[in-house]
Coordinates of C-alpha atoms in Angstrom, one line a residue:
Chain A
M1048 CA -4.6 28.3 -15.9
R1049 CA -1.2 26.6 -16.4
R1050 CA -1.8 23.7 -19.1
T1051 CA -0.4 20.4 -17.5
V1052 CA 1.1 17.1 -18.8
I1053 CA 1.5 13.7 -17.7
T1054 CA 4.9 12.8 -17.3
A1055 CA 5.1 9.0 -16.6
C1056 CA 3.0 6.0 -16.0
G1057 CA 2.7 3.0 -13.9
C1058 CA 0.4 -0.1 -13.8
V1059 CA 0.3 -3.1 -11.7
D1060 CA -2.4 -5.6 -11.9
E1061 CA -3.5 -8.9 -10.4
G1062 CA -1.6 -10.8 -13.0
G1063 CA 1.2 -9.8 -10.2
F1064 CA 0.4 -10.3 -6.6
G1065 CA -2.1 -13.1 -6.9
N1066 CA -1.9 -15.4 -3.6
A1067 CA -0.7 -18.8 -4.5
R1068 CA -2.7 -20.5 -2.1
S1069 CA -5.8 -19.8 -2.6
W1070 CA -5.9 -18.6 -6.2
T1071 CA -7.1 -21.7 -7.5
R1072 CA -7.8 -20.7 -11.6
W1073 CA -4.1 -21.3 -12.8
P1074 CA -2.6 -24.8 -11.9
G1075 CA -0.2 -24.0 -9.5
G1076 CA -1.3 -20.6 -8.7
V1077 CA -0.3 -16.9 -9.1
P1078 CA 3.7 -16.3 -8.4
R1079 CA 3.8 -13.8 -6.0
L1080 CA 5.8 -11.0 -6.8
R1081 CA 8.2 -9.1 -4.8
W1082 CA 9.3 -5.9 -4.0
R1083 CA 13.0 -6.4 -5.8
M1084 CA 10.6 -7.1 -8.6
F1085 CA 9.9 -3.6 -9.1
S1086 CA 12.9 -1.7 -7.8
D1087 CA 16.6 -1.7 -7.3
Q1088 CA 15.9 0.3 -4.0
P1089 CA 15.6 -1.5 -0.7
F1090 CA 12.3 -1.1 0.9
D1091 CA 12.1 -3.7 3.7
R1092 CA 8.9 -2.3 4.8
F1093 CA 6.9 -4.0 1.6
G1094 CA 6.0 -7.3 3.1
R1095 CA 4.4 -6.1 5.7
L1096 CA 2.6 -3.5 3.8
D1097 CA -1.5 -4.2 2.8
L1098 CA -2.5 -5.0 -0.2
L1099 CA -3.8 -1.7 -0.9
C1100 CA -0.5 -0.1 -0.2
K1101 CA 1.4 -2.7 -1.6
Y1102 CA -0.1 -1.9 -5.1
A1103 CA -0.4 1.4 -4.5
V1104 CA 3.4 2.0 -4.0
A1105 CA 4.4 -0.3 -6.3
A1106 CA 2.6 2.0 -9.3
V1107 CA 4.4 4.9 -8.0
E1108 CA 7.8 3.5 -7.8
M1109 CA 7.3 2.7 -11.5
L1110 CA 7.2 6.9 -12.1
E1111 CA 11.1 6.3 -11.4
L1112 CA 10.7 9.8 -9.1
P1113 CA 14.3 11.1 -8.7
P1114 CA 15.7 9.9 -5.8
S1115 CA 15.6 12.0 -2.9
T1116 CA 18.2 12.0 0.2
E1117 CA 17.4 11.5 3.7
G1118 CA 16.1 15.1 5.4
E1119 CA 15.3 16.5 1.9
S1120 CA 11.4 17.0 1.2
R1121 CA 8.9 17.5 -1.7
P1122 CA 7.1 20.5 -0.4
D1123 CA 5.4 21.1 -4.3
L1124 CA 4.3 17.5 -4.9
A1125 CA 1.0 16.4 -4.0
L1126 CA -0.6 13.0 -3.7
L1127 CA -4.2 11.6 -4.7
L1128 CA -5.3 8.3 -4.6
G1129 CA -8.6 7.3 -5.8
S1130 CA -10.5 4.0 -4.5
D1131 CA -13.8 2.5 -5.0
N1132 CA -13.2 0.0 -1.9
G1133 CA -10.4 1.9 0.0
S1134 CA -9.1 -0.3 2.9
L1135 CA -12.4 -2.5 2.9
D1136 CA -10.3 -5.5 2.1
T1137 CA -8.0 -5.2 5.4
D1138 CA -11.3 -3.6 6.9
V1139 CA -12.8 -7.1 6.9
K1140 CA -9.4 -9.1 7.9
F1141 CA -9.0 -7.0 10.8
V1142 CA -12.5 -7.7 12.0
R1143 CA -12.2 -11.2 11.4
S1144 CA -9.0 -10.9 13.9
M1145 CA -10.4 -9.5 16.7
H1146 CA -12.5 -13.3 17.2
E1147 CA -9.0 -15.0 16.6
P1148 CA -7.0 -16.0 20.0
G1149 CA -4.6 -13.3 20.7
G1150 CA -7.4 -10.8 19.8
A1151 CA -7.2 -8.0 17.2
S1152 CA -4.0 -7.5 15.1
P1153 CA -2.5 -4.0 15.7
T1154 CA -1.0 -4.3 12.1
L1155 CA -3.9 -4.8 10.3
F1156 CA -5.4 -2.0 12.3
S1157 CA -2.8 0.4 11.2
Y1158 CA -4.2 -0.3 7.7
T1159 CA -8.1 0.1 8.1
L1160 CA -7.5 3.6 6.8
P1161 CA -7.5 3.9 2.7
S1162 CA -4.9 7.2 3.2
T1163 CA -2.3 4.6 4.9
A1164 CA -1.7 4.2 1.2
L1165 CA -0.6 7.9 1.1
G1166 CA 1.4 7.9 4.2
E1167 CA 3.1 5.1 2.3
I1168 CA 3.9 6.7 -0.4
A1169 CA 4.8 9.7 1.1
I1170 CA 7.4 8.6 3.6
R1171 CA 9.4 6.5 0.8
H1172 CA 9.8 9.3 -1.4
H1173 CA 9.9 12.6 1.2
I1174 CA 6.4 14.2 0.1
T1175 CA 5.3 16.5 1.6
G1176 CA 2.5 18.2 -0.3
P1177 CA -1.0 18.3 0.0
G1178 CA -2.6 14.9 -0.1
A1179 CA -6.4 13.4 -0.3
C1180 CA -7.8 10.3 -0.8
V1181 CA -11.1 10.2 -3.0
M1182 CA -14.0 7.6 -2.8
A1183 CA -16.4 7.7 -5.5
G1184 CA -17.3 4.7 -6.9
P1185 CA -15.7 2.6 -9.7
E1186 CA -14.2 5.8 -11.7
S1187 CA -12.6 7.0 -8.4
G1188 CA -8.6 6.9 -10.1
L1189 CA -10.1 9.0 -12.5
L1190 CA -11.5 11.7 -10.2
A1191 CA -8.2 11.7 -8.7
L1192 CA -6.6 12.7 -11.7
W1193 CA -8.7 15.0 -12.8
E1194 CA -8.5 16.5 -9.1
G1195 CA -4.6 16.2 -9.5
M1196 CA -5.0 18.1 -12.8
A1197 CA -7.1 21.0 -11.4
W1198 CA -4.7 21.4 -8.3
V1199 CA -1.3 21.6 -10.7
A1200 CA -3.6 24.3 -13.3
E1201 CA -4.4 26.4 -10.7
G1202 CA -1.4 26.3 -9.3
D1203 CA -1.6 24.9 -6.0
V1204 CA 1.0 22.6 -6.2
G1205 CA 4.3 22.1 -8.8
G1206 CA 3.1 18.3 -9.5
C1207 CA 1.2 15.7 -8.2
I1208 CA 1.0 11.8 -8.4
C1209 CA -2.4 10.5 -8.9
V1210 CA -3.0 6.7 -8.2
G1211 CA -6.0 5.0 -8.6
C1212 CA -6.1 1.8 -6.8
D1213 CA -8.3 -1.1 -5.4
A1214 CA -7.4 -4.3 -4.2
V1215 CA -9.5 -7.1 -2.4
S1216 CA -8.0 -10.4 -1.5
A1217 CA -8.7 -13.8 -3.2
S1218 CA -11.2 -16.0 -1.6
A1219 CA -10.9 -19.5 -1.9
A1220 CA -13.1 -19.3 -4.9
D1221 CA -12.4 -16.3 -6.7
A1222 CA -9.0 -14.9 -8.1
P1223 CA -7.6 -11.5 -6.4
S1224 CA -9.0 -8.2 -7.8
A1225 CA -6.7 -5.7 -7.9
H1226 CA -5.0 -2.9 -9.9
A1227 CA -2.8 0.3 -9.4
Y1228 CA -2.6 3.1 -11.9
A1229 CA -0.1 6.0 -11.0
F1230 CA 0.3 9.2 -13.4
L1231 CA 2.5 11.8 -12.5
V1232 CA 0.9 15.0 -13.4
A1233 CA 3.2 18.1 -14.1
D1234 CA 3.2 21.8 -15.2
E1235 CA 4.2 21.8 -18.9
A1236 CA 6.1 25.2 -18.5
A1237 CA 8.1 23.9 -16.2
V1238 CA 8.4 20.5 -17.9
A1239 CA 9.6 22.5 -20.8
T1240 CA 12.1 24.3 -18.5
Q1241 CA 13.6 20.9 -17.4
G1242 CA 14.3 19.9 -21.0
N1243 CA 11.9 17.1 -20.2
A1244 CA 9.4 15.8 -22.9
P1245 CA 5.8 15.2 -21.6
L1246 CA 4.6 11.9 -21.8
A1247 CA 1.0 12.9 -22.8
R1248 CA -1.0 16.0 -23.7
L1249 CA -4.4 14.9 -23.2
A1250 CA -8.1 16.6 -23.7
L1251 CA -9.6 15.4 -20.5
S1252 CA -13.2 16.8 -20.4
P1253 CA -16.6 15.4 -19.4
A1254 CA -18.3 12.9 -22.1
P1255 CA -20.7 14.9 -24.3
D1256 CA -23.3 12.7 -23.5
G1257 CA -22.4 13.1 -19.4
K1258 CA -22.0 9.0 -19.8
I1259 CA -19.3 6.9 -19.9
D1260 CA -18.7 3.0 -21.2
Q1261 CA -18.5 1.8 -18.0
T1262 CA -16.8 -1.7 -19.9
Q1263 CA -13.8 0.8 -21.0
R1264 CA -12.6 1.6 -17.7
P1265 CA -11.0 5.0 -18.1
L1266 CA -7.8 4.8 -16.9
R1267 CA -6.7 1.1 -17.8
Q1268 CA -7.8 3.1 -21.3
L1269 CA -5.3 5.9 -20.7
F1270 CA -2.9 3.7 -19.6
R1271 CA -2.9 2.0 -22.7
L1272 CA -3.0 5.0 -24.8
L1273 CA 0.2 6.3 -23.1
A1274 CA 2.2 3.0 -23.3
S1275 CA 1.3 3.0 -27.1
G1276 CA 2.3 6.5 -27.4
G1277 CA -1.2 7.8 -28.4
G1278 CA -1.2 10.4 -26.1
K1279 CA 1.0 12.6 -28.3
A1280 CA -2.0 12.5 -30.9
P1281 CA -3.7 15.5 -32.2
G1282 CA -7.2 15.2 -30.6
A1283 CA -6.3 12.3 -28.3
A1284 CA -9.2 12.7 -25.5
L1285 CA -10.4 11.0 -22.7
Y1286 CA -13.6 11.6 -21.6
L1287 CA -14.5 11.5 -17.7
P1288 CA -17.8 10.8 -16.2
A1289 CA -19.6 14.2 -15.5
P1290 CA -19.3 15.1 -12.1
A1291 CA -22.9 15.2 -11.2
T1292 CA -23.3 11.6 -11.9
L1293 CA -20.3 10.6 -9.5
N1294 CA -21.3 9.3 -6.4
V1295 CA -18.8 10.8 -3.8
L1296 CA -19.0 8.6 -0.6
Q1297 CA -16.0 9.9 0.9
V1298 CA -13.6 12.4 0.7
M1299 CA -10.4 12.3 3.2
T1300 CA -7.7 15.2 3.5
V1301 CA -4.4 14.2 4.3
S1302 CA -2.7 16.9 4.9
N1303 CA -3.5 20.2 3.3
P1304 CA -1.2 22.9 3.6
N1305 CA -2.7 25.3 0.8
G1306 CA -5.6 25.5 2.7
R1307 CA -7.5 23.4 0.4
S1308 CA -9.8 20.8 1.9
D1309 CA -12.5 19.9 -1.1
G1310 CA -12.3 17.2 -2.8
R1311 CA -15.1 17.4 -5.7
T1312 CA -18.2 16.2 -4.9
G1313 CA -21.3 15.6 -6.7
Chain B
M888 CA 19.4 -26.6 17.8
D889 CA 16.7 -25.2 20.1
E890 CA 13.3 -26.2 18.9
L891 CA 11.4 -23.6 20.3
V892 CA 13.9 -20.9 19.2
E893 CA 13.4 -22.2 15.4
T894 CA 10.1 -22.1 15.8
L895 CA 9.6 -18.9 17.2
K896 CA 11.6 -17.5 14.1
K897 CA 9.1 -18.9 11.7
Q898 CA 6.6 -17.2 13.7
I899 CA 7.8 -14.0 13.8
I900 CA 8.5 -14.1 10.1
E901 CA 4.9 -14.8 9.5
A902 CA 3.0 -12.9 12.1
L903 CA 5.0 -9.9 11.0
S904 CA 5.0 -10.6 7.4
L905 CA 8.7 -10.3 7.1
E906 CA 8.9 -11.6 3.5
E907 CA 12.5 -10.8 2.7
S908 CA 13.7 -12.9 5.7
T909 CA 14.5 -16.5 7.0
P910 CA 14.7 -18.2 9.7
D911 CA 18.8 -18.6 9.3
D912 CA 18.6 -14.8 8.8
I913 CA 17.6 -14.0 12.5
D914 CA 20.7 -14.2 15.1
P915 CA 18.7 -15.6 18.2
A916 CA 20.6 -13.1 20.3
A917 CA 20.4 -10.2 18.5
A918 CA 18.2 -7.6 19.0
L919 CA 14.2 -7.6 18.2
F920 CA 14.0 -4.0 18.1
G921 CA 16.5 -1.2 17.2
A922 CA 19.6 -2.4 15.2
G923 CA 18.1 -5.9 15.3
L924 CA 15.5 -7.1 13.1
G925 CA 14.5 -3.2 13.2
L926 CA 11.0 -3.5 14.4
D927 CA 8.6 -1.2 15.6
S928 CA 6.1 -0.4 18.0
I929 CA 3.2 -2.0 15.8
D930 CA 5.7 -4.8 15.2
A931 CA 5.4 -5.2 19.2
L932 CA 1.9 -5.7 19.6
E933 CA 1.7 -8.0 16.9
L934 CA 4.2 -9.8 19.0
V935 CA 2.1 -9.7 21.9
V936 CA -0.7 -11.1 20.2
M937 CA 1.4 -13.9 18.8
V938 CA 2.5 -15.0 21.9
E939 CA -0.7 -15.4 23.5
K940 CA -2.7 -16.7 20.3
H941 CA 0.4 -19.5 19.9
Y942 CA 1.1 -20.1 23.8
G943 CA -1.8 -18.5 25.6
I944 CA 0.6 -16.2 27.5
R945 CA -1.1 -13.0 28.0
I946 CA 1.7 -9.9 28.4
T947 CA 0.3 -7.0 30.4
E948 CA 3.0 -5.3 31.8
L949 CA 5.2 -3.1 29.6
E950 CA 8.3 -4.1 31.6
I951 CA 8.0 -7.8 31.4
G952 CA 6.9 -7.5 27.5
R953 CA 10.6 -5.1 27.4
Q954 CA 12.4 -8.0 28.7
A955 CA 10.7 -10.9 27.0
F956 CA 11.2 -9.4 23.5
S957 CA 14.9 -8.4 23.9
S958 CA 15.9 -11.3 21.3
V959 CA 14.6 -14.4 20.2
N960 CA 16.2 -16.2 23.1
T961 CA 14.9 -14.6 25.6
L962 CA 11.9 -14.8 24.3
A963 CA 11.9 -18.1 23.9
D964 CA 13.1 -18.7 28.1
F965 CA 9.8 -16.3 28.7
I966 CA 7.7 -18.6 27.2
R967 CA 9.2 -21.7 28.6
K968 CA 8.9 -20.0 32.3
N969 CA 5.5 -18.7 31.9
R970 CA 3.2 -21.6 29.5
E971 CA 1.2 -24.1 31.2
P972 CA 2.8 -27.4 31.4
C973 CA 0.6 -29.0 28.2
G974 CA 0.6 -25.8 26.3
E975 CA 2.8 -26.5 23.6
S976 CA 3.3 -24.6 21.0
E977 CA 1.3 -25.0 17.4

């Protein structure tokens, strides 16, 4: 088993992508972020993405992956997305559009699978390694991180981008609920060879009692730990829910040249 | 200024979520697909829906759609020829 490290992380939350017209909690609404606030690199399609894809793509952009040129692929880099709601937000919009004059929106239809977010990320960064989408309740993002670390540790891939993302549009009365966390997991030995320092070395293990504090969302906790540099402290640990307590709803394998088709089920 | 052309520009931006574009950025004579706005096949379907939604015109034949969606100008001409006399845009 190889030792894995997190070398980069990114986070976007609903403070950025608010719908200014419908979010009434703040006077004047929340400013709507645009792609150029995340990156100097052009991305003409960003405005056309659905909310889930926008958040996931933006968080991954924060990993600052080395640019890859057209025609150059990354077969040794995997993608994992964990999402509680998946494409539900777009699913609802699509169903509603079926009753509008002119019929259902083709654009919305193309985003009625959560794995579309993986496709958008893969296209943008020329990633051709295995990918999977895990829907397993509120801690799906954490499960994606855990699974990604396992892929790297077992030598299936050289690295893995693990994304935890959920996005639900605002209704007239509610604030939008959305967040995306992205982590770049790598083989520690390879990172050392390249002269890069790991951002964190964490002990990820099931909580002793098999439970986690649901008020401390683990990905947010992890991101704060990494952002503060706390991940390098001896004994830093992140407790995971025991796999048996997870209720996996759906595991979608996008592509898998290594022959693994399983997500973690429990 | 052609009012229908200007309306179509705004409707295209809204329908296709072209966040970084303004009506002034769209050359009404330029190709919508390929080198022009760089739209793709999903966008073409979305434009078909948009035309029916706003103008009540159904495009069911590929070749008719291909000609109509050549540019904003051709789309405006197509709408003028095919909409009902009282079917003004929204």
